[in-house]
Amino acid sequence: MKLFNTKILGTGSFLPDKILTNEDIAKRVETNDQWIIERTGIKARRVADLSKGENPSGMAQQATLRALEAANLTPNDIDCILFSSTLADQAMPNAASVLQFKLGITNNCPALDVNAACSGWVYLLPMADAMIKTGMYKHILVVGSEMLSSFNNWDDRNTCILFGDACGVAILGRSSETEDAKIYSTVLSSDSSKKDHLTLWAGGSNKRITKEVIDNDEQWMTMNGQEIFKAAVKTMASHCEKVVRDSGFTMSDVDWFIPHQANLRIIEGVGNRFNFPMEKVIINVDKYANTSSATVPVAFDEAIRDGRIKRGDNVLFAAFGAGLTAGAVFFKY
Ligand code: UT7
């Protein structure tokens, strides 16, 4: 059987216009700009506006139009949609199907939602790679679109400072015979022994959102920040080392590293574990905070559009999130 190499044909991202600064948050909870910057590196985040259609599928529509333009494709060229969101528009219909409709895609392509929390978009890449390699699909749209502002407790200073809304997408397709773009190696994992450190218990089948749930303030995310922090550094660093080693390369062959953007100290902690130069790390957590599974594709799109990442570069992605899920992908762009 002929196998194809996977190439990232185009990327796009969407950030809501509304900016919420640390000073804005300090008007509501007891915190301050200096504390947030020192402990997280975050200065601001974006907040989606539902009245402008900025829900996960709506943000994905805007980001995808940009990616289609970059890839020189039309909506009906997409033959598979994979959509990562921690909490998508609604339970049914799934966001990938809603996105298919919003994009005007009429080819009835499959449309699948996946939730692996902040790792969701990176989780989808090995799956899309396998489908491209075997020739199952030709143009797979991989979406990470998140509206954490809808389940972020704006009265809890431990969590509300950390998150923002955004969408990033990539369209994956085949490398031609003369191109060398390919995904070298991937790793995915989940350590469920730590699953209770980052949770959102209400809103699923177990616990619907009732008046009692709201009275008890159970409709929000809860987090054990220090446990997540330690696990994030350790797991992302070991996954990065594994995919680069498995590809037959060393860290010095990595041109650009795009880690999940949760906290600048986590990013520095990962880089320090393998003495990676910070100038080769793409960072935007200061501007957008943690946008869950959108962080990596948004940072990737920005770095391509501003000219830092170029065709032929070796790029390393790493992600980490609730579950505790994690993953890394190493590829030639
Ligand atoms: O995608 C994965 C999602 N989650 C994460 O990545 C989170 C990972 N964890 C973290 O980023 C960090 O653990 C935090 C930023 C959440 C917290 O930083 P920390 O250095 O671990 O602080 P801490 O939890 O040890 O809190 C230190 C102090 C506490 O006060 P006391 O007990 O020492 O008096 C907190 O109550 O800081 C206090 N504190 C705050 N103070 C001002 C906690 N949040 C705030 C705040 N403003 N927003």
GROMACS .gro file of C-alpha atoms and ligand atoms in nm:
model
  381
    1MET     CA    1   0.000   0.000   0.000
    2LYS     CA    2   0.128   0.343  -0.092
    3LEU     CA    3   0.172   0.568   0.212
    4PHE     CA    4   0.168   0.947   0.197
    5ASN     CA    5   0.355   1.201   0.410
    6THR     CA    6   0.149   1.459   0.595
    7LYS     CA    7   0.196   1.829   0.527
    8ILE     CA    8   0.031   2.119   0.707
    9LEU     CA    9  -0.124   2.299   0.412
   10GLY     CA   10  -0.258   2.607   0.590
   11THR     CA   11  -0.333   2.752   0.932
   12GLY     CA   12  -0.567   3.013   1.074
   13SER     CA   13  -0.666   3.158   1.408
   14PHE     CA   14  -0.932   3.378   1.561
   15LEU     CA   15  -0.913   3.591   1.873
   16PRO     CA   16  -1.218   3.776   2.004
   17ASP     CA   17  -1.173   4.155   2.009
   18LYS     CA   18  -1.261   4.198   2.376
   19ILE     CA   19  -0.946   4.223   2.590
   20LEU     CA   20  -0.962   4.162   2.966
   21THR     CA   21  -0.650   4.287   3.144
   22ASN     CA   22  -0.517   4.187   3.486
   23GLU     CA   23  -0.630   4.528   3.613
   24ASP     CA   24  -0.985   4.451   3.494
   25ILE     CA   25  -0.984   4.125   3.692
   26ALA     CA   26  -0.841   4.299   3.999
   27LYS     CA   27  -1.156   4.512   4.011
   28ARG     CA   28  -1.357   4.195   4.082
   29VAL     CA   29  -1.133   3.963   4.290
   30GLU     CA   30  -0.846   4.027   4.532
   31THR     CA   31  -0.545   4.007   4.303
   32ASN     CA   32  -0.307   4.242   4.121
   33ASP     CA   33  -0.118   4.277   3.794
   34GLN     CA   34   0.222   4.218   3.956
   35TRP     CA   35   0.119   3.888   4.123
   36ILE     CA   36  -0.036   3.753   3.803
   37ILE     CA   37   0.264   3.847   3.587
   38GLU     CA   38   0.518   3.708   3.836
   39ARG     CA   39   0.336   3.376   3.886
   40THR     CA   40   0.203   3.318   3.535
   41GLY     CA   41   0.347   3.565   3.280
   42ILE     CA   42  -0.009   3.653   3.180
   43LYS     CA   43  -0.098   4.019   3.112
   44ALA     CA   44  -0.431   3.987   2.931
   45ARG     CA   45  -0.679   3.742   2.783
   46ARG     CA   46  -0.962   3.759   2.524
   47VAL     CA   47  -1.329   3.703   2.602
   48ALA     CA   48  -1.575   3.582   2.340
   49ASP     CA   49  -1.900   3.769   2.275
   50LEU     CA   50  -2.191   3.536   2.197
   51SER     CA   51  -2.391   3.825   2.049
   52LYS     CA   52  -2.123   3.842   1.774
   53GLY     CA   53  -2.143   3.467   1.709
   54GLU     CA   54  -1.817   3.403   1.895
   55ASN     CA   55  -1.895   3.053   2.026
   56PRO     CA   56  -1.655   2.763   1.955
   57SER     CA   57  -1.802   2.684   1.610
   58GLY     CA   58  -1.833   3.054   1.520
   59MET     CA   59  -1.469   3.128   1.610
   60ALA     CA   60  -1.371   2.814   1.417
   61GLN     CA   61  -1.556   2.940   1.109
   62GLN     CA   62  -1.345   3.259   1.107
   63ALA     CA   63  -1.018   3.076   1.171
   64THR     CA   64  -1.095   2.817   0.901
   65LEU     CA   65  -1.164   3.082   0.636
   66ARG     CA   66  -0.813   3.214   0.699
   67ALA     CA   67  -0.662   2.865   0.682
   68LEU     CA   68  -0.847   2.786   0.357
   69GLU     CA   69  -0.706   3.103   0.204
   70ALA     CA   70  -0.355   3.014   0.321
   71ALA     CA   71  -0.390   2.662   0.178
   72ASN     CA   72  -0.552   2.789  -0.143
   73LEU     CA   73  -0.851   2.558  -0.091
   74THR     CA   74  -1.228   2.603  -0.085
   75PRO     CA   75  -1.464   2.477   0.191
   76ASN     CA   76  -1.579   2.175  -0.013
   77ASP     CA   77  -1.217   2.058  -0.048
   78ILE     CA   78  -1.228   1.965   0.322
   79ASP     CA   79  -1.318   1.596   0.346
   80CYS     CA   80  -1.298   1.546   0.724
   81ILE     CA   81  -1.349   1.778   1.024
   82LEU     CA   82  -1.194   1.699   1.363
   83PHE     CA   83  -1.296   1.947   1.634
   84SER     CA   84  -1.137   1.976   1.977
   85SER     CA   85  -1.319   2.168   2.247
   86THR     CA   86  -1.339   2.121   2.623
   87LEU     CA   87  -1.697   2.247   2.623
   88ALA     CA   88  -1.829   2.302   2.272
   89ASP     CA   89  -2.136   2.502   2.164
   90GLN     CA   90  -2.381   2.242   2.301
   91ALA     CA   91  -2.401   1.865   2.349
   92MET     CA   92  -2.596   1.810   2.025
   93PRO     CA   93  -2.550   1.874   1.740
   94ASN     CA   94  -2.175   1.839   1.770
   95ALA     CA   95  -1.965   2.148   1.695
   96ALA     CA   96  -1.789   1.988   1.397
   97SER     CA   97  -2.126   1.939   1.225
   98VAL     CA   98  -2.231   2.295   1.307
   99LEU     CA   99  -1.900   2.416   1.162
  100GLN     CA  100  -1.958   2.213   0.845
  101PHE     CA  101  -2.290   2.397   0.806
  102LYS     CA  102  -2.141   2.741   0.882
  103LEU     CA  103  -1.868   2.688   0.623
  104GLY     CA  104  -2.124   2.590   0.361
  105ILE     CA  105  -1.964   2.249   0.310
  106THR     CA  106  -2.209   2.036   0.110
  107ASN     CA  107  -1.999   1.720   0.053
  108ASN     CA  108  -2.135   1.545   0.369
  109CYS     CA  109  -1.782   1.492   0.503
  110PRO     CA  110  -1.747   1.328   0.847
  111ALA     CA  111  -1.748   1.571   1.141
  112LEU     CA  112  -1.623   1.459   1.480
  113ASP     CA  113  -1.589   1.633   1.819
  114VAL     CA  114  -1.314   1.530   2.060
  115ASN     CA  115  -1.253   1.638   2.418
  116ALA     CA  116  -0.906   1.580   2.559
  117ALA     CA  117  -0.911   1.920   2.739
  118CYS     CA  118  -0.604   2.137   2.670
  119SER     CA  119  -0.430   1.851   2.482
  120GLY     CA  120  -0.723   1.804   2.241
  121TRP     CA  121  -0.579   1.968   1.930
  122VAL     CA  122  -0.239   1.800   1.965
  123TYR     CA  123  -0.424   1.471   2.034
  124LEU     CA  124  -0.596   1.500   1.696
  125LEU     CA  125  -0.274   1.540   1.494
  126PRO     CA  126  -0.153   1.176   1.514
  127MET     CA  127  -0.506   1.065   1.422
  128ALA     CA  128  -0.524   1.301   1.125
  129ASP     CA  129  -0.169   1.198   1.026
  130ALA     CA  130  -0.269   0.830   1.018
  131MET     CA  131  -0.572   0.907   0.801
  132ILE     CA  132  -0.368   1.119   0.558
  133LYS     CA  133  -0.087   0.860   0.543
  134THR     CA  134  -0.321   0.578   0.447
  135GLY     CA  135  -0.505   0.790   0.189
  136MET     CA  136  -0.836   0.780   0.378
  137TYR     CA  137  -0.884   1.158   0.352
  138LYS     CA  138  -0.705   1.431   0.154
  139HIS     CA  139  -0.776   1.754   0.343
  140ILE     CA  140  -0.847   1.722   0.716
  141LEU     CA  141  -0.949   2.032   0.908
  142VAL     CA  142  -0.819   2.008   1.266
  143VAL     CA  143  -0.978   2.262   1.500
  144GLY     CA  144  -0.902   2.371   1.857
  145SER     CA  145  -1.173   2.615   1.963
  146GLU     CA  146  -1.241   2.708   2.321
  147MET     CA  147  -1.464   2.938   2.518
  148LEU     CA  148  -1.339   2.889   2.871
  149SER     CA  149  -1.497   3.217   2.981
  150SER     CA  150  -1.828   3.027   2.996
  151PHE     CA  151  -1.712   2.791   3.275
  152ASN     CA  152  -1.441   3.000   3.438
  153ASN     CA  153  -1.548   3.117   3.785
  154TRP     CA  154  -1.485   3.492   3.766
  155ASP     CA  155  -1.508   3.511   4.148
  156ASP     CA  156  -1.229   3.255   4.208
  157ARG     CA  157  -0.888   3.421   4.192
  158ASN     CA  158  -0.715   3.081   4.180
  159THR     CA  159  -0.853   3.003   3.835
  160CYS     CA  160  -1.008   3.313   3.675
  161ILE     CA  161  -0.676   3.482   3.603
  162LEU     CA  162  -0.551   3.190   3.394
  163PHE     CA  163  -0.789   3.139   3.103
  164GLY     CA  164  -0.906   3.300   2.779
  165ASP     CA  165  -1.104   3.230   2.461
  166ALA     CA  166  -0.960   3.159   2.113
  167CYS     CA  167  -0.954   2.927   1.815
  168GLY     CA  168  -0.669   2.787   1.607
  169VAL     CA  169  -0.697   2.550   1.311
  170ALA     CA  170  -0.476   2.368   1.060
  171ILE     CA  171  -0.561   2.189   0.737
  172LEU     CA  172  -0.357   1.871   0.694
  173GLY     CA  173  -0.300   1.712   0.356
  174ARG     CA  174  -0.047   1.515   0.150
  175SER     CA  175   0.311   1.616   0.077
  176SER     CA  176   0.384   1.590  -0.293
  177GLU     CA  177   0.662   1.357  -0.410
  178THR     CA  178   0.905   1.649  -0.432
  179GLU     CA  179   0.829   1.790  -0.084
  180ASP     CA  180   0.988   1.680   0.241
  181ALA     CA  181   0.720   1.802   0.488
  182LYS     CA  182   0.620   1.516   0.719
  183ILE     CA  183   0.524   1.426   1.073
  184TYR     CA  184   0.827   1.246   1.217
  185SER     CA  185   0.694   1.116   1.546
  186THR     CA  186   0.411   1.159   1.797
  187VAL     CA  187   0.325   1.053   2.151
  188LEU     CA  188  -0.003   1.073   2.344
  189SER     CA  189  -0.077   0.978   2.705
  190SER     CA  190  -0.318   1.017   2.992
  191ASP     CA  191  -0.245   0.977   3.363
  192SER     CA  192  -0.592   0.927   3.508
  193SER     CA  193  -0.456   0.878   3.862
  194LYS     CA  194  -0.445   1.261   3.871
  195LYS     CA  195  -0.781   1.318   3.698
  196ASP     CA  196  -0.936   1.496   3.999
  197HIS     CA  197  -0.683   1.781   3.995
  198LEU     CA  198  -0.862   1.969   3.714
  199THR     CA  199  -1.238   1.922   3.689
  200LEU     CA  200  -1.575   2.056   3.582
  201TRP     CA  201  -1.825   1.821   3.745
  202ALA     CA  202  -2.155   1.983   3.652
  203GLY     CA  203  -2.308   2.022   3.307
  204GLY     CA  204  -2.264   1.659   3.192
  205SER     CA  205  -2.498   1.361   3.231
  206ASN     CA  206  -2.390   1.301   3.590
  207LYS     CA  207  -2.498   1.637   3.717
  208ARG     CA  208  -2.720   1.862   3.509
  209ILE     CA  209  -2.706   2.236   3.586
  210THR     CA  210  -2.995   2.287   3.826
  211LYS     CA  211  -3.079   2.566   4.065
  212GLU     CA  212  -2.916   2.361   4.343
  213VAL     CA  213  -2.593   2.327   4.140
  214ILE     CA  214  -2.585   2.703   4.084
  215ASP     CA  215  -2.663   2.778   4.450
  216ASN     CA  216  -2.364   2.556   4.543
  217ASP     CA  217  -2.140   2.721   4.279
  218GLU     CA  218  -2.067   2.381   4.119
  219GLN     CA  219  -2.096   2.490   3.756
  220TRP     CA  220  -1.732   2.609   3.739
  221MET     CA  221  -1.391   2.461   3.680
  222THR     CA  222  -1.186   2.363   3.986
  223MET     CA  223  -0.812   2.308   3.992
  224ASN     CA  224  -0.523   2.199   4.212
  225GLY     CA  225  -0.276   2.438   4.051
  226GLN     CA  226   0.045   2.313   4.208
  227GLU     CA  227  -0.017   1.946   4.120
  228ILE     CA  228  -0.102   2.042   3.762
  229PHE     CA  229   0.208   2.260   3.743
  230LYS     CA  230   0.447   1.983   3.849
  231ALA     CA  231   0.290   1.719   3.626
  232ALA     CA  232   0.283   1.959   3.328
  233VAL     CA  233   0.657   2.031   3.341
  234LYS     CA  234   0.759   1.670   3.392
  235THR     CA  235   0.528   1.514   3.131
  236MET     CA  236   0.574   1.771   2.854
  237ALA     CA  237   0.954   1.757   2.892
  238SER     CA  238   0.969   1.377   2.874
  239HIS     CA  239   0.726   1.363   2.580
  240CYS     CA  240   0.934   1.621   2.390
  241GLU     CA  241   1.254   1.428   2.447
  242LYS     CA  242   1.084   1.105   2.335
  243VAL     CA  243   0.944   1.231   2.002
  244VAL     CA  244   1.269   1.402   1.905
  245ARG     CA  245   1.474   1.093   1.999
  246ASP     CA  246   1.230   0.857   1.822
  247SER     CA  247   1.267   1.069   1.507
  248GLY     CA  248   1.644   1.017   1.511
  249PHE     CA  249   1.716   1.381   1.599
  250THR     CA  250   1.848   1.571   1.901
  251MET     CA  251   1.707   1.883   2.065
  252SER     CA  252   1.955   2.097   1.871
  253ASP     CA  253   1.770   1.994   1.550
  254VAL     CA  254   1.449   2.158   1.675
  255ASP     CA  255   1.405   2.497   1.505
  256TRP     CA  256   1.091   2.599   1.697
  257PHE     CA  257   0.922   2.472   2.010
  258ILE     CA  258   0.553   2.549   2.070
  259PRO     CA  259   0.444   2.427   2.412
  260HIS     CA  260   0.094   2.455   2.557
  261GLN     CA  261   0.058   2.811   2.685
  262ALA     CA  262  -0.069   2.776   3.044
  263ASN     CA  263   0.192   2.956   3.250
  264LEU     CA  264   0.526   3.112   3.150
  265ARG     CA  265   0.693   2.937   3.446
  266ILE     CA  266   0.573   2.598   3.313
  267ILE     CA  267   0.711   2.682   2.966
  268GLU     CA  268   1.047   2.786   3.116
  269GLY     CA  269   1.049   2.475   3.336
  270VAL     CA  270   1.005   2.249   3.033
  271GLY     CA  271   1.270   2.433   2.828
  272ASN     CA  272   1.518   2.423   3.119
  273ARG     CA  273   1.484   2.045   3.148
  274PHE     CA  274   1.659   2.009   2.813
  275ASN     CA  275   1.849   2.341   2.808
  276PHE     CA  276   1.643   2.465   2.517
  277PRO     CA  277   1.712   2.826   2.409
  278MET     CA  278   1.412   3.045   2.497
  279GLU     CA  279   1.448   3.248   2.175
  280LYS     CA  280   1.335   2.937   1.984
  281VAL     CA  281   1.021   2.900   2.197
  282ILE     CA  282   0.700   3.054   2.064
  283ILE     CA  283   0.523   3.229   2.351
  284ASN     CA  284   0.195   3.421   2.355
  285VAL     CA  285   0.059   3.333   2.700
  286ASP     CA  286   0.122   3.697   2.798
  287LYS     CA  287  -0.138   3.819   2.544
  288TYR     CA  288  -0.401   3.545   2.545
  289ALA     CA  289  -0.351   3.339   2.869
  290ASN     CA  290  -0.443   2.969   2.857
  291THR     CA  291  -0.692   2.905   2.577
  292SER     CA  292  -0.688   2.528   2.635
  293SER     CA  293  -0.663   2.327   2.312
  294ALA     CA  294  -0.639   2.649   2.107
  295THR     CA  295  -0.302   2.758   2.250
  296VAL     CA  296  -0.072   2.555   2.023
  297PRO     CA  297  -0.254   2.617   1.690
  298VAL     CA  298  -0.293   2.990   1.764
  299ALA     CA  299   0.077   3.028   1.847
  300PHE     CA  300   0.169   2.821   1.541
  301ASP     CA  301  -0.046   3.034   1.310
  302GLU     CA  302   0.094   3.358   1.452
  303ALA     CA  303   0.453   3.241   1.412
  304ILE     CA  304   0.392   3.137   1.050
  305ARG     CA  305   0.219   3.464   0.964
  306ASP     CA  306   0.487   3.685   1.124
  307GLY     CA  307   0.758   3.493   0.937
  308ARG     CA  308   0.932   3.318   1.226
  309ILE     CA  309   0.833   2.964   1.120
  310LYS     CA  310   0.922   2.885   0.758
  311ARG     CA  311   0.876   2.586   0.528
  312GLY     CA  312   1.143   2.325   0.603
  313ASP     CA  313   1.169   2.411   0.974
  314ASN     CA  314   1.157   2.131   1.231
  315VAL     CA  315   0.879   2.217   1.476
  316LEU     CA  316   0.799   2.058   1.811
  317PHE     CA  317   0.453   2.081   1.974
  318ALA     CA  318   0.375   1.980   2.332
  319ALA     CA  319   0.043   1.985   2.513
  320PHE     CA  320  -0.093   1.908   2.855
  321GLY     CA  321  -0.434   1.925   3.021
  322ALA     CA  322  -0.710   1.779   3.235
  323GLY     CA  323  -0.727   1.401   3.238
  324LEU     CA  324  -0.432   1.438   3.282
  325THR     CA  325  -0.381   1.415   2.907
  326ALA     CA  326  -0.057   1.505   2.732
  327GLY     CA  327   0.103   1.479   2.391
  328ALA     CA  328   0.391   1.586   2.169
  329VAL     CA  329   0.432   1.601   1.792
  330PHE     CA  330   0.758   1.659   1.602
  331PHE     CA  331   0.740   1.740   1.231
  332LYS     CA  332   0.897   1.913   0.935
  333TYR     CA  333   0.673   2.204   0.833
  334UT7     O1  334  -0.380   2.360   3.111
  334UT7     C1  335  -0.352   2.331   3.245
  334UT7     C2  336  -0.431   2.426   3.330
  334UT7     N1  337  -0.378   2.463   3.454
  334UT7     C3  338  -0.256   2.514   3.480
  334UT7     O2  339  -0.169   2.517   3.399
  334UT7     C4  340  -0.230   2.566   3.618
  334UT7     C5  341  -0.094   2.529   3.670
  334UT7     N2  342  -0.067   2.598   3.796
  334UT7     C6  343  -0.029   2.725   3.802
  334UT7     O3  344  -0.015   2.790   3.700
  334UT7     C7  345   0.000   2.784   3.938
  334UT7     O4  346  -0.007   2.682   4.036
  334UT7     C8  347  -0.097   2.900   3.977
  334UT7     C9  348  -0.069   3.019   3.890
  334UT7    C10  349  -0.241   2.854   3.962
  334UT7    C11  350  -0.073   2.940   4.122
  334UT7     O5  351   0.062   2.978   4.141
  334UT7     P1  352   0.144   2.923   4.266
  334UT7     O6  353   0.277   2.984   4.259
  334UT7     O7  354   0.134   2.772   4.262
  334UT7     O8  355   0.063   2.985   4.387
  334UT7     P2  356  -0.006   2.911   4.507
  334UT7     O9  357  -0.124   2.834   4.461
  334UT7    O10  358   0.099   2.839   4.586
  334UT7    O11  359  -0.055   3.035   4.593
  334UT7    C12  360   0.037   3.120   4.661
  334UT7    C13  361  -0.042   3.226   4.733
  334UT7    C14  362  -0.158   3.173   4.815
  334UT7    O12  363  -0.168   3.251   4.933
  334UT7     P3  364  -0.111   3.196   5.073
  334UT7    O13  365  -0.186   3.069   5.098
  334UT7    O14  366   0.035   3.174   5.050
  334UT7    O15  367  -0.144   3.307   5.165
  334UT7    C15  368  -0.279   3.198   4.729
  334UT7    O16  369  -0.397   3.215   4.803
  334UT7    O17  370  -0.100   3.314   4.636
  334UT7    C16  371  -0.241   3.328   4.661
  334UT7     N3  372  -0.309   3.348   4.535
  334UT7    C17  373  -0.323   3.469   4.478
  334UT7     N4  374  -0.283   3.592   4.517
  334UT7    C18  375  -0.312   3.695   4.434
  334UT7    C19  376  -0.367   3.255   4.453
  334UT7     N5  377  -0.419   3.313   4.345
  334UT7    C20  378  -0.393   3.446   4.359
  334UT7    C21  379  -0.420   3.558   4.278
  334UT7     N6  380  -0.378   3.680   4.320
  334UT7     N7  381  -0.486   3.548   4.161
   0.00000   0.00000   0.00000
